[in-house]
Coordinates of C-alpha atoms in Angstrom, one line a residue:
X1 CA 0.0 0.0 0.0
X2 CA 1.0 3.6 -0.6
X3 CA 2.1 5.9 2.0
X4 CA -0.3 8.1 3.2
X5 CA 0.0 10.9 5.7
X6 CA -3.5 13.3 6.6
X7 CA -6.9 12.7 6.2
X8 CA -8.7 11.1 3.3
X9 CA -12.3 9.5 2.4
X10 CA -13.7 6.3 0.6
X11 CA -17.3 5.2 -0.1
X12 CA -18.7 1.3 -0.1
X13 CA -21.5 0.7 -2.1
X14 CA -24.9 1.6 -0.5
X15 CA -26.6 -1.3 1.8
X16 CA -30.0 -0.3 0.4
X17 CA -31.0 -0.5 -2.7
X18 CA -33.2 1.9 -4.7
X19 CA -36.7 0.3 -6.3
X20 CA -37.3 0.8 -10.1
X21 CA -40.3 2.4 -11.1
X22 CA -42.7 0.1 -13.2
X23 CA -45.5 0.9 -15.2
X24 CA -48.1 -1.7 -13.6
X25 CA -50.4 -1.5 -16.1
X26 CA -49.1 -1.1 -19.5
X27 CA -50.8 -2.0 -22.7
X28 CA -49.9 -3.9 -25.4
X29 CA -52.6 -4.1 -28.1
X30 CA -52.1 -6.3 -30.9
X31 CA -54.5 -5.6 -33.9
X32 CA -54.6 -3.9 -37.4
X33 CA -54.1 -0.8 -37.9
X34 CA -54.9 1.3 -41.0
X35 CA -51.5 2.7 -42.4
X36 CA -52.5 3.2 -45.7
X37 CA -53.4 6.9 -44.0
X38 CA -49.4 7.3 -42.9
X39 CA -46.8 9.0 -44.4
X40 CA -45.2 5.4 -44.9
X41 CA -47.7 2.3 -44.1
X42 CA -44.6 -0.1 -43.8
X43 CA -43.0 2.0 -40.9
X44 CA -45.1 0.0 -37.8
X45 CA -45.6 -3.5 -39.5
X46 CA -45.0 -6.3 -36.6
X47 CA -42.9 -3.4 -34.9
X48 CA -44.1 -2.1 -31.4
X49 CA -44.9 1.8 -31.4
X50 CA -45.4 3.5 -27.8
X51 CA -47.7 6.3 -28.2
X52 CA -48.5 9.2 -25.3
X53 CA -51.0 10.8 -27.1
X54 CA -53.9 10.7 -30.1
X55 CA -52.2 13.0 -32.6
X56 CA -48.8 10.1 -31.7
X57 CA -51.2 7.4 -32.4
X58 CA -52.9 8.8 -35.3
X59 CA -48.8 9.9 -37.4
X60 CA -47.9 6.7 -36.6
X61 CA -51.3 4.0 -37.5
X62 CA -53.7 6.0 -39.1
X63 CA -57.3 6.2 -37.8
X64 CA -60.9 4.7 -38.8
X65 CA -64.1 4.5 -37.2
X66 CA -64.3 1.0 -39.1
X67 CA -63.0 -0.8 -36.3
X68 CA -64.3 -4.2 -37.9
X69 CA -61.2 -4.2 -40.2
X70 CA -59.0 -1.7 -38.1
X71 CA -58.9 -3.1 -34.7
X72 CA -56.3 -0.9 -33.3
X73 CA -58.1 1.9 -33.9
X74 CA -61.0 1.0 -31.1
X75 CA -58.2 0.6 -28.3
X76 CA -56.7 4.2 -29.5
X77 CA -60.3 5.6 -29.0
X78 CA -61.0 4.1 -25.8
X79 CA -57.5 4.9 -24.1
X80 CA -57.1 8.5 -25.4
X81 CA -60.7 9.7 -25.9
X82 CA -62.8 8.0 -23.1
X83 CA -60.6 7.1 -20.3
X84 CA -57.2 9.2 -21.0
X85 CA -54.8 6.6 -20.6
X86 CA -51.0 6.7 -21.3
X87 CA -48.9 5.4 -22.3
X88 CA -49.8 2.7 -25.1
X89 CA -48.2 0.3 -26.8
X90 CA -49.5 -1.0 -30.1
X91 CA -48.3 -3.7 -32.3
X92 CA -50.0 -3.4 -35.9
X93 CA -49.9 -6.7 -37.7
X94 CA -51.8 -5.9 -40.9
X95 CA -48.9 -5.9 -43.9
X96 CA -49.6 -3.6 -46.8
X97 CA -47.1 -5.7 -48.8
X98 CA -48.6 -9.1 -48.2
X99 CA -52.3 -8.1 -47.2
X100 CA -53.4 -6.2 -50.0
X101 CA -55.2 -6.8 -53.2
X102 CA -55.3 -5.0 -57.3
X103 CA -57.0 -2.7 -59.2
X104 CA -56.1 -2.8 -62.5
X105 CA -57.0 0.2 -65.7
X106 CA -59.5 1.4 -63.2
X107 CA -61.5 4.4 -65.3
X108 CA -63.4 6.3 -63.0
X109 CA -65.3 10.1 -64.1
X110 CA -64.0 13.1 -62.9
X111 CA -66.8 15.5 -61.1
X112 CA -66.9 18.8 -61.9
X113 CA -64.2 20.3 -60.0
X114 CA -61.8 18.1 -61.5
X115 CA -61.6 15.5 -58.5
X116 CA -62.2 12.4 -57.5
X117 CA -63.2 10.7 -54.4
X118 CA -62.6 7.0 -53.0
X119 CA -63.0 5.1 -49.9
X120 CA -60.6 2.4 -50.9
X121 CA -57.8 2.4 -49.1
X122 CA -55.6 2.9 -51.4
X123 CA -51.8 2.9 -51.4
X124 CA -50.6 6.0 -52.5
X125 CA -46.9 5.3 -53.1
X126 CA -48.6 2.4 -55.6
X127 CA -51.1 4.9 -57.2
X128 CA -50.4 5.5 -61.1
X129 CA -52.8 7.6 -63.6
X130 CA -53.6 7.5 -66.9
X131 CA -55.2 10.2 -69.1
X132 CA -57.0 7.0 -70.9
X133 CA -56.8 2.9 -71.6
X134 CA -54.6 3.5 -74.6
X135 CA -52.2 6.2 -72.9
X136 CA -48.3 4.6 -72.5
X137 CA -46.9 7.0 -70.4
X138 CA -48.6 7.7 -66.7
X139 CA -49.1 11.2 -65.3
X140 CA -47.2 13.0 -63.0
X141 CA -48.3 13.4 -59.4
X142 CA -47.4 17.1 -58.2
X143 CA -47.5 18.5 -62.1
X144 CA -50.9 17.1 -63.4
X145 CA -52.5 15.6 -60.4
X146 CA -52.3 15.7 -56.9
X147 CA -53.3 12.6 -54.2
X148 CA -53.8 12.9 -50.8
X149 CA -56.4 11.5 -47.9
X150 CA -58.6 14.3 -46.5
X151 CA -59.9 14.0 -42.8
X152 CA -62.6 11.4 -43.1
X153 CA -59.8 8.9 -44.7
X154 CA -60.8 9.4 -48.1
X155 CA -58.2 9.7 -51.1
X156 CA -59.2 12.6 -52.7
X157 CA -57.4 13.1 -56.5
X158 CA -57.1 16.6 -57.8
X159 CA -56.3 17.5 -61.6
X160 CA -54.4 20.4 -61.9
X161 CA -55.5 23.1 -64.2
X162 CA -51.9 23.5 -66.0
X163 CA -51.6 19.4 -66.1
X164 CA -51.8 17.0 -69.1
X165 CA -54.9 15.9 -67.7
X166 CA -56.7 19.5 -67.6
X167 CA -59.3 18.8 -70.0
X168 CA -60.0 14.7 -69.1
X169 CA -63.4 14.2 -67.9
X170 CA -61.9 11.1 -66.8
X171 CA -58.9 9.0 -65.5
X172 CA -57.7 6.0 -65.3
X173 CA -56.5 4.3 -62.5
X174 CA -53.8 1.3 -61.3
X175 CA -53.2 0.6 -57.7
X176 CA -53.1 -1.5 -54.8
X177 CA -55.2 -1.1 -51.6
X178 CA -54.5 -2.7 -48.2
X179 CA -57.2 -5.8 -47.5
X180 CA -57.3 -6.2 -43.8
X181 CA -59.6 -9.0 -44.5
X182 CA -56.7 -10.7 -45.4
X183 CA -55.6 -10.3 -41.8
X184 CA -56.0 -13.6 -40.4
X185 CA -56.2 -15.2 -36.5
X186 CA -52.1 -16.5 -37.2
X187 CA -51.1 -13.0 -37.9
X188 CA -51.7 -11.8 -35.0
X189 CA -50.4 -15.1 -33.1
X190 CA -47.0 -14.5 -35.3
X191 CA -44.4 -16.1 -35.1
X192 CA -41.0 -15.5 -37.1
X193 CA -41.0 -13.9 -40.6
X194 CA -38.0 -15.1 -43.8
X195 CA -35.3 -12.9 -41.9
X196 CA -35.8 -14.5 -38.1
X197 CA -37.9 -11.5 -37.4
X198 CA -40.3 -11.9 -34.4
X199 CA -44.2 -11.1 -35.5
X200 CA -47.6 -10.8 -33.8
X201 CA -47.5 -12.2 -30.3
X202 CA -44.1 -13.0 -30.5
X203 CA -43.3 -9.6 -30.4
X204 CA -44.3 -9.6 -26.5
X205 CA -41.0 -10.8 -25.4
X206 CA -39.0 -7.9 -27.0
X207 CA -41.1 -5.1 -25.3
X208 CA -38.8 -4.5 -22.5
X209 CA -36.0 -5.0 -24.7
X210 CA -37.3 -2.0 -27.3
X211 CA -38.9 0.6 -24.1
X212 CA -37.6 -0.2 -20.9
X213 CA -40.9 -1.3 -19.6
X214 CA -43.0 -4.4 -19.0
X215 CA -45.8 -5.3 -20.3
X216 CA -48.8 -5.2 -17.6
X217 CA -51.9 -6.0 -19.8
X218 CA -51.7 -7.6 -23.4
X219 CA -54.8 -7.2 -25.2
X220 CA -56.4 -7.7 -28.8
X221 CA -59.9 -6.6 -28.9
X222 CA -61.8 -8.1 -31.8
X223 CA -59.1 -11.3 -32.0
X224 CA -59.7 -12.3 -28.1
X225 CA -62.9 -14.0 -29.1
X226 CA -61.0 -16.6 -31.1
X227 CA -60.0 -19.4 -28.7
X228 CA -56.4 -19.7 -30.6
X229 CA -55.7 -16.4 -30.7
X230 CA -56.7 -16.5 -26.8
X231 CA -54.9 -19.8 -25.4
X232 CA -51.5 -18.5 -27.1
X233 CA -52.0 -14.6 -25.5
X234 CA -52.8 -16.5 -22.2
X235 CA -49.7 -18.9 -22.6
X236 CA -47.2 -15.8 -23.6
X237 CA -48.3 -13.8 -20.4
X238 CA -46.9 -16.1 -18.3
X239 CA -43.5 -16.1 -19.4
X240 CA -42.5 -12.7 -20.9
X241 CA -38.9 -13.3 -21.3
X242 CA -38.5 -15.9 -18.7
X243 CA -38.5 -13.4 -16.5
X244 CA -42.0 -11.6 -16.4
X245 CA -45.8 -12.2 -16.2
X246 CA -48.6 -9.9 -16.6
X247 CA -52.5 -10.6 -17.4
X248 CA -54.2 -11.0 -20.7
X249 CA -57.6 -9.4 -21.6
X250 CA -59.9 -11.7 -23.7
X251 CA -63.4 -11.6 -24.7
X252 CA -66.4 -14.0 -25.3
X253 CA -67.8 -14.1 -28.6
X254 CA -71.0 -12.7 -28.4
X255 CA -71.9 -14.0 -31.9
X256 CA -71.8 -17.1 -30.1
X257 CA -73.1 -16.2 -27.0
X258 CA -76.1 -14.3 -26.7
X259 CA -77.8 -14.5 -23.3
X260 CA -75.7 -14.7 -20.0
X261 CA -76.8 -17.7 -19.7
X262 CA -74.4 -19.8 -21.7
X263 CA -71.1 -17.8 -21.3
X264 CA -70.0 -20.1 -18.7
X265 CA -70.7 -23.3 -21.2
X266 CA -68.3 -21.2 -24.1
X267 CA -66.2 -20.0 -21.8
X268 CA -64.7 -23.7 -20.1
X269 CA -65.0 -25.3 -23.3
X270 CA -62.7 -23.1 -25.1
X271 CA -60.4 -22.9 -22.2
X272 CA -61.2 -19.0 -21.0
X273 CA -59.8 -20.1 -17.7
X274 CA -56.3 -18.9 -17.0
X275 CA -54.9 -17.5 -13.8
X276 CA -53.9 -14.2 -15.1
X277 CA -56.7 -14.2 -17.7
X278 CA -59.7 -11.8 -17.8
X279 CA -62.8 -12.8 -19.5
X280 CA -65.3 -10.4 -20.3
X281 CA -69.1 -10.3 -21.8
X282 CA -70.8 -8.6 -23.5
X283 CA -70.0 -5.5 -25.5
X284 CA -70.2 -1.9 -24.5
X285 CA -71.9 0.7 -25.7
X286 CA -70.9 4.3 -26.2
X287 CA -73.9 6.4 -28.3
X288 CA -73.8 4.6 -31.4
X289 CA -70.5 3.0 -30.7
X290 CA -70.1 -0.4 -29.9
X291 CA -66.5 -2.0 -28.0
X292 CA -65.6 -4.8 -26.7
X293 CA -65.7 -5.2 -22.9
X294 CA -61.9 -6.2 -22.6
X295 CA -61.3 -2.8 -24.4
X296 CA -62.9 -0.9 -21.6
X297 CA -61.9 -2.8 -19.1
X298 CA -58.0 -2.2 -19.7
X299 CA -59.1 1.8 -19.4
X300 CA -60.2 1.2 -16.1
X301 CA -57.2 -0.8 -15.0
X302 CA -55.2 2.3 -16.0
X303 CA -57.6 4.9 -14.5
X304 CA -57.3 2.7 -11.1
X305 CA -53.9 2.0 -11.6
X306 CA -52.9 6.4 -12.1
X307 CA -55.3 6.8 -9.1
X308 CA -52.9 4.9 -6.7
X309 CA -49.5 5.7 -8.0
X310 CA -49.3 2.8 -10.5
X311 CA -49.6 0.7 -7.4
X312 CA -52.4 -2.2 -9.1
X313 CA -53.5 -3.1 -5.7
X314 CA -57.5 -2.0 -6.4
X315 CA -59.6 -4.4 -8.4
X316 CA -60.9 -2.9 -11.7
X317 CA -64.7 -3.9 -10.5
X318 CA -67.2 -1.3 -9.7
X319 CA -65.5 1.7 -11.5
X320 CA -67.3 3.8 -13.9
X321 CA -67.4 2.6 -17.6
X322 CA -67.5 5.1 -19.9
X323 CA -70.6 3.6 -21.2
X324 CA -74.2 3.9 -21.9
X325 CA -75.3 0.3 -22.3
X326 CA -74.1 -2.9 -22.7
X327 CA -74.9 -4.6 -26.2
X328 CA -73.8 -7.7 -28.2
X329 CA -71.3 -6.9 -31.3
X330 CA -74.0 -6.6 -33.9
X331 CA -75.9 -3.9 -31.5
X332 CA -78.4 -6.0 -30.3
X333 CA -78.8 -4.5 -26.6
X334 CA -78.5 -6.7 -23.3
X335 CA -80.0 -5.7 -20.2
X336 CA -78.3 -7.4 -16.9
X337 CA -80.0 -7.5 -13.5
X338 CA -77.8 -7.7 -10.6
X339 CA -78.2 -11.5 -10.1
X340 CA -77.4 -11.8 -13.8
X341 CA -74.7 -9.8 -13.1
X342 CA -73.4 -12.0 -9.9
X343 CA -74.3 -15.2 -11.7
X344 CA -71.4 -14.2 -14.7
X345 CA -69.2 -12.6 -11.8
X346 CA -69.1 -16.6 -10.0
X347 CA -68.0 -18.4 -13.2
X348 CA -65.0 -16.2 -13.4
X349 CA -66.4 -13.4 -16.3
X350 CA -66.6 -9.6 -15.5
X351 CA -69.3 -7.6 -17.4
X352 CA -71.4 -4.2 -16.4
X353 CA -73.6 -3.2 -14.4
X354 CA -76.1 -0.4 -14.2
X355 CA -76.9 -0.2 -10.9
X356 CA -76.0 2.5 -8.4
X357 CA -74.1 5.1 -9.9
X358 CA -74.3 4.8 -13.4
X359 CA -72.6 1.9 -15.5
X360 CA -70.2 0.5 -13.5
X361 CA -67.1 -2.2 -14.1
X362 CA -68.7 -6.0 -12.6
X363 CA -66.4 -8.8 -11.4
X364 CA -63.4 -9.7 -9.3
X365 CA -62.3 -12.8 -10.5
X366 CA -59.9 -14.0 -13.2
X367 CA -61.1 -16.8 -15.7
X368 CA -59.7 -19.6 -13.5
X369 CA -62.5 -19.0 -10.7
X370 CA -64.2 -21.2 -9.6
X371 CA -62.1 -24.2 -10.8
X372 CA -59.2 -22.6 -8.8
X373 CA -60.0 -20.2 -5.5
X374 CA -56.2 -20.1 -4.4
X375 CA -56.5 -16.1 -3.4
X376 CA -53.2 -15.1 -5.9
X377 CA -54.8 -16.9 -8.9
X378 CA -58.4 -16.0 -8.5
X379 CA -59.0 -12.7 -7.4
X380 CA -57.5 -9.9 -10.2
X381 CA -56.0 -7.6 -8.3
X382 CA -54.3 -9.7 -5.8
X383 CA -52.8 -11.9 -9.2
X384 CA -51.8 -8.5 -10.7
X385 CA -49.7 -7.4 -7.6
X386 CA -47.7 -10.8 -7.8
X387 CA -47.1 -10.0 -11.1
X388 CA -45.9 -6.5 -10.3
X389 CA -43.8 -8.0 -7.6
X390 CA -42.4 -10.0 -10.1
X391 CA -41.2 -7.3 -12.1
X392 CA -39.9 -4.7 -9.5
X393 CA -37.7 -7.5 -7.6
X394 CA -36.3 -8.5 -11.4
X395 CA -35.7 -5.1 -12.3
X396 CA -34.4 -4.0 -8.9
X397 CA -31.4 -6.5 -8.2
X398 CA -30.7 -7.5 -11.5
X399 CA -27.8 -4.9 -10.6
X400 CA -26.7 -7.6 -8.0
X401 CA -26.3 -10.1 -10.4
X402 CA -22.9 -11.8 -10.6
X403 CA -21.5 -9.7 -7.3
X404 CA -19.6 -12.1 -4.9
X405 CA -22.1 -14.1 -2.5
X406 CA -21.7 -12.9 0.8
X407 CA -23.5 -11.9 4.0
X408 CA -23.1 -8.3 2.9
X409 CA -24.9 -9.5 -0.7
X410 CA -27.7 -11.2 0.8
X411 CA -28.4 -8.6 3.6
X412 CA -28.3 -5.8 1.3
X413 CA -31.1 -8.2 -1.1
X414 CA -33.4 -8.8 2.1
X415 CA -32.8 -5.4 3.8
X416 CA -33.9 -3.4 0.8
X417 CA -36.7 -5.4 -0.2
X418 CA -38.0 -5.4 3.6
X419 CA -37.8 -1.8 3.6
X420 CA -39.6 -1.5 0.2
X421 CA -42.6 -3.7 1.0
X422 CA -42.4 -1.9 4.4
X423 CA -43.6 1.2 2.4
X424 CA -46.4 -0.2 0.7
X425 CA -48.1 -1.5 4.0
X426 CA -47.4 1.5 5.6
X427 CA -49.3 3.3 2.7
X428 CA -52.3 0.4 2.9
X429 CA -51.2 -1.7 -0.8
X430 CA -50.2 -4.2 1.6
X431 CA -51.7 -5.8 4.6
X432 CA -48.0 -7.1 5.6
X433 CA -44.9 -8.4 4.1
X434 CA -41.6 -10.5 5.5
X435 CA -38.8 -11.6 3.7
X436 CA -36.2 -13.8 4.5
X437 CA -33.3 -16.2 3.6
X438 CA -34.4 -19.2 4.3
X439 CA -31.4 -21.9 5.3
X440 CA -34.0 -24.6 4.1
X441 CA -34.4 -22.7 0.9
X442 CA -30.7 -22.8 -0.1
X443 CA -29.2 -25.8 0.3
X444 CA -25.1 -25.9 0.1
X445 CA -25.1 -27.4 -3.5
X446 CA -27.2 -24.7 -4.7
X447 CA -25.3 -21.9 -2.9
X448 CA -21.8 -23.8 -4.8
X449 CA -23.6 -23.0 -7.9
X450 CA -23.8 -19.1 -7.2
X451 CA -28.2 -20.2 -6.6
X452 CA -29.5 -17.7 -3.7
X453 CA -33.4 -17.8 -2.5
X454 CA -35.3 -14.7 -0.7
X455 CA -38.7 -15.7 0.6
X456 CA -40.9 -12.7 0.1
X457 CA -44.3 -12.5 2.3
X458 CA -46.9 -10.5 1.1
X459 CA -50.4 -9.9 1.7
X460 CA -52.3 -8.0 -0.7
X461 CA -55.5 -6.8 0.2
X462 CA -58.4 -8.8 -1.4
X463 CA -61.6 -7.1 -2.6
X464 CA -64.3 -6.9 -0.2
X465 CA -67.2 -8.3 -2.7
X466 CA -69.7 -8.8 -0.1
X467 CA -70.6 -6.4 2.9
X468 CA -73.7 -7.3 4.8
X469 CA -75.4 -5.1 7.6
X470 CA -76.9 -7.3 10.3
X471 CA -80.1 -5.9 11.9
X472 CA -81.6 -6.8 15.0
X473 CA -84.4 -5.4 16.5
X474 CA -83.0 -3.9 19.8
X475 CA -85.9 -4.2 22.9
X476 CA -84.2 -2.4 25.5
X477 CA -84.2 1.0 24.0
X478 CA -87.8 1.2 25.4
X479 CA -86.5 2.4 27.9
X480 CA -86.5 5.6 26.6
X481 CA -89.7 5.7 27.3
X482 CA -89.6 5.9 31.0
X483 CA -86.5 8.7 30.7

């Protein structure tokens, strides 16, 4: 050692470690989307875009009301317009270069003004006019034509005054337009594409990898109702990167199911019944718009979630719906009663209610109740905090990995996470929490291999579904009488 002579200073590292922040309750949406209205349609194609706002959402997808063919485009309404949720993560799966049909020599009249409106939706960047059939050479967008999409997603096609195609009365057209049609239950289950590329679902695992963030809800309103689509979302919730879980949204398929009364038959013979999976009936209404429940739902997980500092320790039941009825997909309104409601609730399936208060959020249970009533599987918002602990304990000491093993490593572990949980009861998101190191738990062959165990206690709080007032008649205030 150098020789030293006065006073000096050093540091150790510090014994307690920090938390990281997670985002409890973030969604990924897996759907179509329609880019034909982008500035480039191939710029989100089985590639995750985080979005913080509608006019993000809008540059980067596109927007529809037809949310039969553009099923992103519901979720974007829902979370920005109705409940104000952010941030979002969509994953578009509709590929203009494989899910697209064409139009070929296409003459269509001119009105009056020189223009011409379509609804198809058209790729632009695949757009060529014609003055005629027999014309060889095409005309020139910018100097005899202009193309663009107006605000109701129409392609509206302007001849210019000082253009070759001034005096046409018509044009003729040559294009392809994006067939979301096309779009079919595998593409949004993915897989890999001819480079190794992940797609659809698949794409799940590299969320934290592309935003720093883990998933918290995966949902795909208007491909939930198809059991495959639903059994692989269930099974890719549970292991998001081997490290992660987080629940899946899912819906029963009201074209199927009509009447409460045989959601329970569809729903356990197409498997609806995972431990982090919610199933929801029927639709929901919104003036003449009609979602799906699991759409609304994942706006009040968020609202809840922001209420309590991204803590998901409130179930999602009895909070308002931005609703004004409840309806199956084709419109066709259904009325609930409260036992109708409860009945649903006990087979593991939330819904609405309208019953004090407005339209409220109805259910409590995941989609394995009743089959399984272990607390941490069944009830929501107690499954949702295990898998928040999951993430906050991975993300936290994954900074510990590979340090030497020694008291001062497993105190700091157990000391830190003590205090951490300490706070959350202290602030009511937990009833109580211990956590130890366990001699039992780490046997010396494991502890050769560098293999340490914590044993974390915790106690979320469940909901309290059923209060009861007991009234008795009480005889001996009479009394009063004689006062």
């Amino acid at each position: 050692m150098a020789f030293f002579h006065g006073v000096k200073a050093s540091e150790v590292p510090t014994s307690v470690v920090a938390p990281v922040a997670t985002t409890a309750g973030l969604p990924v949406v897996f759907g179509t989307a329609p880019v034909h209205l982008t500035d480039d349609p191939t710029a989100y194609v089985n590639r995750p875009v985080i979005c913080y706002s509608w006019a993000e959402a809008e540059a980067a997808l596109g927007y529809s009301d037809d949310w039969d063919k553009y099923t992103l485009c519901e979720a974007m309404y829902s979370e920005f317009k109705l409940y104000a949720v952010k941030p979002i993560i969509f994953v578009n799966v509709l590929n203009p270069a494989v899910h697209k049909s064409s139009v070929s020599g296409a003459e269509k009249n001119l009105a009056a003004d020189k223009t011409l409106t379509l609804e198809e939706p058209i790729l632009l960047a695949s757009l060529k006019v014609k003055a005629s059939p027999e014309a060889e050479a095409d005309a020139v967008l910018g100097t005899d034509y202009t193309a663009a999409y107006n605000d109701d997603g129409k392609l509206v096609i302007t001849v210019l005054a000082d253009g070759a195609l001034a005096s046409n009365t018509s044009i003729v057209l040559t294009y392809d337009k994006v067939d979301p049609t096309a779009v079919t239950a595998n593409s949004v289950i993915g897989g890999a594409d001819s480079n190794g590329n992940p797609t659809g679902l698949e794409l799940i695992d590299s969320i934290y990898t592309l935003f720093a963030m883990v998933p918290g809800i995966v949902a795909a309103p208007g491909w939930s109702e198809n059991p495959t689509v639903a059994a692989v979302m269930k099974a890719k919730c549970l292991n998001i990167s081997e490290l992660f879980r987080c629940i899946c949204l899912t819906d029963v398929d009201t074209a199927s199911v009509t009447s409460y009364s045989g959601v329970n038959t569809w729903k356990n013979n197409n498997n609806y019944t995972g431990t982090n999976q919610v199933v929801c009936w029927p639709c929901v209404k919104q003036g003449d718009m009609v979602f799906h429940m699991s759409t609304h739902i994942m706006g009040i997980i968020g609202v809840t979630d922001a209420a309590n500092d991204d803590v998901p320790y409130q179930s999602p039941s009895n909070q308002t719906l931005q609703a004004t009825g409840l309806c199956l997909k084709n419109g066709t309104e259904v009325n609930l009663s409260l036992p109708q409601a409860n009945l649903l609730n006990s087979q593991g399936v939330m819904t609405g209610l309208n019953f004090s208060g407005g339209w409220k959020s109805w259910g409590n249970y995941t989609g394995a109740y009743p089959g399984t009533t272990d607390v941490k599987d069944s009830f929501i918002c107690v499954r949702r905090m295990f898998d928040w602990q999951y993430q906050t304990f991975v993300l936290t000491y994954w900074q510990k990995v590979d340090q030497p093993l020694t008291p001062r490593l497993i105190k700091t572990i157990v000391d830190s996470e003590q205090i951490r949980l300490n706070g959350l009861v202290s602030r009511g998101f937990l009833l109580g929490a211990d956590v130890k190191f366990l001699e039992e738990e780490n046997p010396d062959t494991d502890l050769l291999a560098g293999i340490i165990r914590i044993h974390s206690y915790i106690t979320p709080p469940v909901p309290a579904q059923e209060i009861e007032d007991i009234l008795e008649y009480d005889v001996s205030n009479f009394k009063a009488l004689f006062s």
